[in-house]
GROMACS .gro file of N, CA and C in nm:
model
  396
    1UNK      N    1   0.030  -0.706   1.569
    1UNK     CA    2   0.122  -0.640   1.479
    1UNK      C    3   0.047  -0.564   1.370
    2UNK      N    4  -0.043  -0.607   1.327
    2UNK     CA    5  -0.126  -0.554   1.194
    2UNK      C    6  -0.194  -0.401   1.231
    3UNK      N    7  -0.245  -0.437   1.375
    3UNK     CA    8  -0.299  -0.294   1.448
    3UNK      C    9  -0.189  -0.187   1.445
    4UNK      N   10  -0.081  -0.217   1.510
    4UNK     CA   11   0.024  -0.148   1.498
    4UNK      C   12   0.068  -0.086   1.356
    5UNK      N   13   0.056  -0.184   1.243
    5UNK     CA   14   0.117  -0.120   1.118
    5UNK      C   15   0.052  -0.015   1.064
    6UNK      N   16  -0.130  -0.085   1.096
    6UNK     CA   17  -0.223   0.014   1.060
    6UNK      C   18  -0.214   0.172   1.137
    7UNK      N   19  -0.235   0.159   1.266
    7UNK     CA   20  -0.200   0.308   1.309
    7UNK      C   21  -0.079   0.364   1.305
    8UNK      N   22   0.021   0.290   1.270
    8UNK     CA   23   0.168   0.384   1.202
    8UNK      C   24   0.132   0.445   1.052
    9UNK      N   25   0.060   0.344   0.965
    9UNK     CA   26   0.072   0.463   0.845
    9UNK      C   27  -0.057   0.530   0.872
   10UNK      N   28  -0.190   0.508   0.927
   10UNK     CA   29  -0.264   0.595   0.878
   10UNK      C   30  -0.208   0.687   0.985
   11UNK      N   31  -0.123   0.710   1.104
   11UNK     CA   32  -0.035   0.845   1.152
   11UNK      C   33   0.018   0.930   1.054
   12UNK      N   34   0.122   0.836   0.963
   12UNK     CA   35   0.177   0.884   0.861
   12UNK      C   36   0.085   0.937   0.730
   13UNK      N   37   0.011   0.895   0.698
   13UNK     CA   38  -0.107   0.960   0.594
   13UNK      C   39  -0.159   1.107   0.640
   14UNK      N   40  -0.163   1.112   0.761
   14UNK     CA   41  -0.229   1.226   0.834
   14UNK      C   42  -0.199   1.397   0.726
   15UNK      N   43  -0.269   1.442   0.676
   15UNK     CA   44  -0.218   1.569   0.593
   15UNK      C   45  -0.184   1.545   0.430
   16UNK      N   46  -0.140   1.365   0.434
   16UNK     CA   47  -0.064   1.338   0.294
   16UNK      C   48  -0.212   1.428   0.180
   17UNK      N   49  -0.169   1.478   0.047
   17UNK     CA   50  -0.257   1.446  -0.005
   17UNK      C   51  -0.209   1.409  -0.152
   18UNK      N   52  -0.278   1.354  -0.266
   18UNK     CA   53  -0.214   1.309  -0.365
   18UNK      C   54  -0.248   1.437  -0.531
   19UNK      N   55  -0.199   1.502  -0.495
   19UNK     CA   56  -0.214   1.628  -0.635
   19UNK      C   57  -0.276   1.553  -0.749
   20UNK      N   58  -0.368   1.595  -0.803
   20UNK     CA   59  -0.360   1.603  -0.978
   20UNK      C   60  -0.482   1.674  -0.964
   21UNK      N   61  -0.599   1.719  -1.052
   21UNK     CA   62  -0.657   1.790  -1.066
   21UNK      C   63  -0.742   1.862  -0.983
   22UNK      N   64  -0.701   1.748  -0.851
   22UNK     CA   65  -0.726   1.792  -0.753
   22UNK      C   66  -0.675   1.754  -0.613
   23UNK      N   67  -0.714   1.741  -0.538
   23UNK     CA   68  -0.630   1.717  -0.412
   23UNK      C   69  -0.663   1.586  -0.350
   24UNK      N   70  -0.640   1.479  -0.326
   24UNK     CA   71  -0.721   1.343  -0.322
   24UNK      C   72  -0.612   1.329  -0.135
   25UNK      N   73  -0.699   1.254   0.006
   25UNK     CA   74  -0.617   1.222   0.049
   25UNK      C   75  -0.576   1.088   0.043
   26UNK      N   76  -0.528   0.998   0.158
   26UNK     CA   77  -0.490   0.832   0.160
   26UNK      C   78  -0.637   0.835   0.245
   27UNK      N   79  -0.646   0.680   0.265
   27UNK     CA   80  -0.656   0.643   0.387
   27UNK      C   81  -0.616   0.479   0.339
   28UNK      N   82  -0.585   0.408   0.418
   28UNK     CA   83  -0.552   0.245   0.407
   28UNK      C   84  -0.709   0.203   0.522
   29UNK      N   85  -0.686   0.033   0.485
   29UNK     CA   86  -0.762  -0.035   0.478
   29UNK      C   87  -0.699  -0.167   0.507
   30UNK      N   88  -0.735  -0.261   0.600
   30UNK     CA   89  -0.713  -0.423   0.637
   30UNK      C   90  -0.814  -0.521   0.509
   31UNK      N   91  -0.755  -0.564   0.438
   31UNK     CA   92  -0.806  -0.657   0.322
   31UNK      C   93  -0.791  -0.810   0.334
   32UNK      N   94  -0.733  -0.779   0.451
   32UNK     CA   95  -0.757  -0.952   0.474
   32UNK      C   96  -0.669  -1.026   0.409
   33UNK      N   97  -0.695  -1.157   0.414
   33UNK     CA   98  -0.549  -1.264   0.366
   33UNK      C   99  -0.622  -1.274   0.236
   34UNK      N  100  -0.619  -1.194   0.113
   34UNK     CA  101  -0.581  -1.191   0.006
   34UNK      C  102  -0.441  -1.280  -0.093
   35UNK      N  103  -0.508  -1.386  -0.110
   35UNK     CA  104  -0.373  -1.441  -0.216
   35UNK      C  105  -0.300  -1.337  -0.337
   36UNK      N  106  -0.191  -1.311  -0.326
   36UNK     CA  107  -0.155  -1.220  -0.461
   36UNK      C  108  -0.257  -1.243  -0.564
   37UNK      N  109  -0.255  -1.341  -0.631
   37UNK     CA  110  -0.278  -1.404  -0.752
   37UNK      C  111  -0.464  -1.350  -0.736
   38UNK      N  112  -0.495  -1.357  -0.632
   38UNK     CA  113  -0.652  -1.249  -0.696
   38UNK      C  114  -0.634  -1.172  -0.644
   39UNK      N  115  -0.558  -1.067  -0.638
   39UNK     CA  116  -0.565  -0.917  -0.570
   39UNK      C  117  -0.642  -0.863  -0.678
   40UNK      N  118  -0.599  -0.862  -0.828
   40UNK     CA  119  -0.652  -0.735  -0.933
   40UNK      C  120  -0.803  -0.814  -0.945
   41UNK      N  121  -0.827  -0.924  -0.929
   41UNK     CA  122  -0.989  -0.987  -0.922
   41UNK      C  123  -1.030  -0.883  -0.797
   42UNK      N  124  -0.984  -0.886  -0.682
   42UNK     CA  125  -1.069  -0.811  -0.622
   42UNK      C  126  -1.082  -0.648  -0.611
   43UNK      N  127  -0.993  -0.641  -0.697
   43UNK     CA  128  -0.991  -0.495  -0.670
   43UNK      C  129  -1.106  -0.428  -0.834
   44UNK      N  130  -1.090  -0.479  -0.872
   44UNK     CA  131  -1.204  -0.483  -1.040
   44UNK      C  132  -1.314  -0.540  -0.930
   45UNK      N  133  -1.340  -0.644  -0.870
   45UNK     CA  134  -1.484  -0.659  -0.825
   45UNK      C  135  -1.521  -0.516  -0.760
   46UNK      N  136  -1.391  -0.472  -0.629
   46UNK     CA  137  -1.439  -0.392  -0.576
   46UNK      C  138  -1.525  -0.306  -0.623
   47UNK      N  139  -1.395  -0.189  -0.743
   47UNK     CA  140  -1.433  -0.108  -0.816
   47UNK      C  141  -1.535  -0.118  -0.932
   48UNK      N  142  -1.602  -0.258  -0.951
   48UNK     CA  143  -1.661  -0.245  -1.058
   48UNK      C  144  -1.622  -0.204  -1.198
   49UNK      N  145  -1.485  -0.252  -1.214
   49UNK     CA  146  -1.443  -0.207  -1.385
   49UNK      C  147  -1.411  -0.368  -1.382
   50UNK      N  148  -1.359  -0.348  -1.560
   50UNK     CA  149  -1.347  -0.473  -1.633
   50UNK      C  150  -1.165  -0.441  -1.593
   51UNK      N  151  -1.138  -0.561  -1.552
   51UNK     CA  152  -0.970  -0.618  -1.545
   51UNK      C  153  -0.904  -0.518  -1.675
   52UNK      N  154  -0.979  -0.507  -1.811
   52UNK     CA  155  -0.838  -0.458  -1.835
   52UNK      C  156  -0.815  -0.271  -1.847
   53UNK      N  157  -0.925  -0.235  -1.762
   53UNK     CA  158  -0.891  -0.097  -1.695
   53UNK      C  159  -0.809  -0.061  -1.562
   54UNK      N  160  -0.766  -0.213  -1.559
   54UNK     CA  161  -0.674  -0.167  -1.390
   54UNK      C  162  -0.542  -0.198  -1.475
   55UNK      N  163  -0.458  -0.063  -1.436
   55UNK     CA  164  -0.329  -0.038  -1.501
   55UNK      C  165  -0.251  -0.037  -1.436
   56UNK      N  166  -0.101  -0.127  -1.363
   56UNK     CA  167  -0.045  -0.143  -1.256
   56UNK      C  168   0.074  -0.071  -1.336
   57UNK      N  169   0.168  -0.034  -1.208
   57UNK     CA  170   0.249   0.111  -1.245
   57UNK      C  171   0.391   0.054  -1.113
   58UNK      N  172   0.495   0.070  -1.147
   58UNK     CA  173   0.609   0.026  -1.074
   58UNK      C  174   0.577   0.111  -0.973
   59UNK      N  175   0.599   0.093  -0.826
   59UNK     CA  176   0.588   0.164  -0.708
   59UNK      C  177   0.687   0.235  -0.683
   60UNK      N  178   0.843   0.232  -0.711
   60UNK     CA  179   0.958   0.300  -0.683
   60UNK      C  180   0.899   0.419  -0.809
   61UNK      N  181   0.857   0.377  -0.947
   61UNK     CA  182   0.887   0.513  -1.007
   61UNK      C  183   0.718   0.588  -0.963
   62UNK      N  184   0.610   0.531  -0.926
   62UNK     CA  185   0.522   0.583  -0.884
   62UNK      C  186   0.559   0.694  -0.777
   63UNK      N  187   0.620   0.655  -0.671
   63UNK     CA  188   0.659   0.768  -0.560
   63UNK      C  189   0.750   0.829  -0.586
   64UNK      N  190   0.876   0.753  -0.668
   64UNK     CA  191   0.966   0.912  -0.700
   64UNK      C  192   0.896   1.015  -0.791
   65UNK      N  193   0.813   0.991  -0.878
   65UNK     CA  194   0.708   1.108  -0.974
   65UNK      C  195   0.647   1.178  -0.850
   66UNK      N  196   0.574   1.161  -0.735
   66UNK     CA  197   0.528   1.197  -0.644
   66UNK      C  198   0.642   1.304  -0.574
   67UNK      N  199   0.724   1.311  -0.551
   67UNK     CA  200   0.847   1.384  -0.447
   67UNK      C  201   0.970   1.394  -0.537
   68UNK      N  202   0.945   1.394  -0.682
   68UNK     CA  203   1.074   1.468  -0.730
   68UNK      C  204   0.998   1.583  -0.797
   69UNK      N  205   0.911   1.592  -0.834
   69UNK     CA  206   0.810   1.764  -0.958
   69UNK      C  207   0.804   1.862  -0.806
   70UNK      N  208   0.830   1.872  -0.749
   70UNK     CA  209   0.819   1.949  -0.599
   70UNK      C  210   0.886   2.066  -0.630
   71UNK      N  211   0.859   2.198  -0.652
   71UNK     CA  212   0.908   2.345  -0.641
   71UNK      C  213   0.953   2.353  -0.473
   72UNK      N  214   1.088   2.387  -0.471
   72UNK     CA  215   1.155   2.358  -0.345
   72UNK      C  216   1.126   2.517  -0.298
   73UNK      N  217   1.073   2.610  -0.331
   73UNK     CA  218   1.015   2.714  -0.275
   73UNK      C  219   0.889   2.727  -0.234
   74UNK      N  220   0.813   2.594  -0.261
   74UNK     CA  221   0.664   2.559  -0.225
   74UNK      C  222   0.641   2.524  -0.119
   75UNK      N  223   0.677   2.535   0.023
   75UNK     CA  224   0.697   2.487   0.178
   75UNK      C  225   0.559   2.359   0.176
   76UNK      N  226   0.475   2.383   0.132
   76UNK     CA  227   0.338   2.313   0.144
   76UNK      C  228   0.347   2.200   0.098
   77UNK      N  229   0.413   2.231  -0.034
   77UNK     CA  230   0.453   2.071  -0.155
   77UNK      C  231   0.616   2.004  -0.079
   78UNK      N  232   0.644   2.117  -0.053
   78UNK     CA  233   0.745   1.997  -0.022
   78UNK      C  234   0.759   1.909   0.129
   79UNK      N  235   0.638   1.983   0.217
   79UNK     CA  236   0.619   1.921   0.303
   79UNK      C  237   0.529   1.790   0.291
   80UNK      N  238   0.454   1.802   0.164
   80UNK     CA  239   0.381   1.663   0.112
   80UNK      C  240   0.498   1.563   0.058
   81UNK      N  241   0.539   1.632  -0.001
   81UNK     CA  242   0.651   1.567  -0.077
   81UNK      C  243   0.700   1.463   0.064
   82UNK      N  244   0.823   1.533   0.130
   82UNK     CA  245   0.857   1.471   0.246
   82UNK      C  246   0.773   1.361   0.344
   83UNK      N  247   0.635   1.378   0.369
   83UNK     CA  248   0.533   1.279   0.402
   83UNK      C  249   0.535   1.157   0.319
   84UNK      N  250   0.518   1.172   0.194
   84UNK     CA  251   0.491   1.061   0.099
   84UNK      C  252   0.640   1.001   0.118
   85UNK      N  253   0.760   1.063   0.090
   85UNK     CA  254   0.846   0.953   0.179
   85UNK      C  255   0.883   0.902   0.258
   86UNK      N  256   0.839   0.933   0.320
   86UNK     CA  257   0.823   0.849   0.482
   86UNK      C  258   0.714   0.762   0.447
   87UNK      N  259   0.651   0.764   0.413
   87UNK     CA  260   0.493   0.632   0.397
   87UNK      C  261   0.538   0.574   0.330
   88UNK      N  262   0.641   0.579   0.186
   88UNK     CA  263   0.707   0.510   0.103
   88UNK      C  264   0.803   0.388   0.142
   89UNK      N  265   0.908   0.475   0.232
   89UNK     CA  266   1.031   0.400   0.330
   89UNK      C  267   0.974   0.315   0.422
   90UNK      N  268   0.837   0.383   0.481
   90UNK     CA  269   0.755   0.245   0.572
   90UNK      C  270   0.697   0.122   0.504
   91UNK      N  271   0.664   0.175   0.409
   91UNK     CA  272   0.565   0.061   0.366
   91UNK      C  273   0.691  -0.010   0.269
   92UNK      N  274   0.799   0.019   0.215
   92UNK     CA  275   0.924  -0.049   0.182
   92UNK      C  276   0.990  -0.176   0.308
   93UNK      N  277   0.991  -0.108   0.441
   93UNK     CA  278   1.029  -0.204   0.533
   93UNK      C  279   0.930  -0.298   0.588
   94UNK      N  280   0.771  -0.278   0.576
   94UNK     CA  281   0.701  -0.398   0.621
   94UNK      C  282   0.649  -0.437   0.553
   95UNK      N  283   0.628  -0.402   0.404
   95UNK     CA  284   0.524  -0.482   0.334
   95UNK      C  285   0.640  -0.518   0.199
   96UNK      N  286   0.556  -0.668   0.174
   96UNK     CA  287   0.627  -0.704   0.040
   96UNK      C  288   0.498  -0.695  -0.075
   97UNK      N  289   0.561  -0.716  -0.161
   97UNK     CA  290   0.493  -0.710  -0.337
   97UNK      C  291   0.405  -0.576  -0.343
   98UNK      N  292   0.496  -0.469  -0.292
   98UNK     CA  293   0.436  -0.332  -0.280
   98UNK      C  294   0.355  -0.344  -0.448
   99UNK      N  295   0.213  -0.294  -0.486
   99UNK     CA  296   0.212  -0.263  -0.613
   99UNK      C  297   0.129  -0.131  -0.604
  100UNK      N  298   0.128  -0.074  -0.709
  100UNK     CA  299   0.050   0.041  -0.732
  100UNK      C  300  -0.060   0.031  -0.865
  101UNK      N  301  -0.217   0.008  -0.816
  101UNK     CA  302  -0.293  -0.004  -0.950
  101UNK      C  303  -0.418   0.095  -0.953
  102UNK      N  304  -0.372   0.166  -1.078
  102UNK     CA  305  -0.480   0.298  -1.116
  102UNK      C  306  -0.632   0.192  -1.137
  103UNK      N  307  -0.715   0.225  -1.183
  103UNK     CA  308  -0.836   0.187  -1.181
  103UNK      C  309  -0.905   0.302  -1.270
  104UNK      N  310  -0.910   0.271  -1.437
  104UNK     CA  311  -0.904   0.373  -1.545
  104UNK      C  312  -1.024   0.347  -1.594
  105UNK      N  313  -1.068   0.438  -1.667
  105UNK     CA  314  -1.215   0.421  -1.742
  105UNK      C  315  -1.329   0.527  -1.675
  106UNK      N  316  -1.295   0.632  -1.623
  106UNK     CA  317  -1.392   0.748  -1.561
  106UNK      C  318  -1.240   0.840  -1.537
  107UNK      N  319  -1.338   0.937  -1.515
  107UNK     CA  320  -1.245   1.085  -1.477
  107UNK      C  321  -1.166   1.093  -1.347
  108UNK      N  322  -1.303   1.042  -1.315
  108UNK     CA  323  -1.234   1.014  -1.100
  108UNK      C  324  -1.138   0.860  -1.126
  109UNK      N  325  -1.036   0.875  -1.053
  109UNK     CA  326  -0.995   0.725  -1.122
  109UNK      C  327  -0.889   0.689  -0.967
  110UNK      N  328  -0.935   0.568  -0.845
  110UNK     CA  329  -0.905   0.548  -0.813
  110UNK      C  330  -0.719   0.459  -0.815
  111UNK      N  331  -0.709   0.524  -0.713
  111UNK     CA  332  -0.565   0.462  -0.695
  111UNK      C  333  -0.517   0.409  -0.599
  112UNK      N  334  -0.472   0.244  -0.591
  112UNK     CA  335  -0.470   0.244  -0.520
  112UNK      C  336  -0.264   0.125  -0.469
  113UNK      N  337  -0.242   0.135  -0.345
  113UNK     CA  338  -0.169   0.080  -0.304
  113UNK      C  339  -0.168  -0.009  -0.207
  114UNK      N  340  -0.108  -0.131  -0.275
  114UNK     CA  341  -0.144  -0.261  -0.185
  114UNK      C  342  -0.009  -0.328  -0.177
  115UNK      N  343   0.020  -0.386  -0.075
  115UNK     CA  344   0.126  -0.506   0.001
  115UNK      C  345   0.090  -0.557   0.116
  116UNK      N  346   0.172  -0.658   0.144
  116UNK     CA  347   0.139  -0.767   0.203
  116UNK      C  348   0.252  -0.732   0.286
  117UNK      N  349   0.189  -0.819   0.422
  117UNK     CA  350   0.236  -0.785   0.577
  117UNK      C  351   0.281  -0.934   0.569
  118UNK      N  352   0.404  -0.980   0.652
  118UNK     CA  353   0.456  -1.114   0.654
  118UNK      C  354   0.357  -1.249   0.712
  119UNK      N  355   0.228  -1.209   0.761
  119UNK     CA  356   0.155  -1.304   0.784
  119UNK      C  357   0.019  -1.340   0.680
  120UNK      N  358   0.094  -1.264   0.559
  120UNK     CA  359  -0.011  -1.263   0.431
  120UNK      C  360  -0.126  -1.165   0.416
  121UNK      N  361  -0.138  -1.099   0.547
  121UNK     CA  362  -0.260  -1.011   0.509
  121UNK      C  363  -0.248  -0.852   0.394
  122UNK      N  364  -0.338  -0.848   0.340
  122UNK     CA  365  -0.305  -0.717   0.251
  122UNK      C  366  -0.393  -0.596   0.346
  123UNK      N  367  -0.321  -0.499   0.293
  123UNK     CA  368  -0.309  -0.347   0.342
  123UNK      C  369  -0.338  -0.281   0.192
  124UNK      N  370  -0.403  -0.204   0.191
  124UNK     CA  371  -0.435  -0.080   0.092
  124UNK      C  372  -0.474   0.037   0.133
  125UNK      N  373  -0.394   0.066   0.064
  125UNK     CA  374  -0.418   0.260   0.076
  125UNK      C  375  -0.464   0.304  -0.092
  126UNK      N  376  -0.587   0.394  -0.023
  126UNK     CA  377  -0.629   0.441  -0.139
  126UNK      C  378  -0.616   0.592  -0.143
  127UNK      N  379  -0.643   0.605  -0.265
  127UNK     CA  380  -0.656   0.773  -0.297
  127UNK      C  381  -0.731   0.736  -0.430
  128UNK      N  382  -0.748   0.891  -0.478
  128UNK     CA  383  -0.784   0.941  -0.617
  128UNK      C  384  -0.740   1.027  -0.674
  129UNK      N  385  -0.673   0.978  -0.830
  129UNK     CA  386  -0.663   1.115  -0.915
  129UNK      C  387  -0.764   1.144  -1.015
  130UNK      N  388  -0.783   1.296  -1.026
  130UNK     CA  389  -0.896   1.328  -1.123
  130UNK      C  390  -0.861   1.417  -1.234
  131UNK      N  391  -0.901   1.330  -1.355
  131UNK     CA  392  -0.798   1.366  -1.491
  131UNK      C  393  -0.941   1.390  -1.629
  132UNK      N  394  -0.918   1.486  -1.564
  132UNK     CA  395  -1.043   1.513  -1.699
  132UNK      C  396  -0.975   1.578  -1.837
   0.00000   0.00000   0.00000
């Protein structure tokens, strides 16, 4: 099942990309049976920042900011737009404790998205925004 989830979104990632100063794409990642309770430990080990530069951000208003600023005469944006909801609505039906955590303290500033698959394993998808 996990193989399966994985090649449905990174299908769905295919083209996504995440705007801000520049163009960042996804890709996800198998993280293994991660307990909630140290996800932001590992994601500060990953990244190498101190815990209180990882800034967690509600996931419903994270993706509606993503696919509502869309110029509906922009065919390009709103075809991103439309991608990111579909990866949204997927990862709504198989994963629980969807969260979304920036990773702050540099210009390049990873982002990333993590939930859990019903047999506990975590999934992340990353990107980057770059905010100088």
């Amino acid at each position: 099942m996990n193989n399966n989830i994985l090649a449905t979104i990174t299908k769905l990632l295919l083209g996504v990309l995440y705007f801000t100063e520049s163009e960042s794409p996804f890709k996800v990642a198998d993280w293994g049976k991660i307990p909630p309770a140290e996800l932001l430990q590992k994601i500060a080990t990953q990244y190498h920042a101190a815990p209180e530069n990882l800034k967690q951000l509600d996931h419903v208003a994270f993706f509606h900011h993503l696919t509502s600023k869309v110029d509906a005469a922009d065919v390009p944006m709103v075809e991103n737009a439309s991608k990111i909801e579909a990866v949204h609505a997927f990862l709504e039906q198989n994963l629980s404790n969807i969260q979304i955590t920036r990773v702050e303290g540099a210009s390049s500033i990873p982002v990333l998205i993590t939930g859990y698959l019903p047999d506990g394993t975590c999934l992340a998808l990353e990107t980057f925004a770059v905010e100088t």
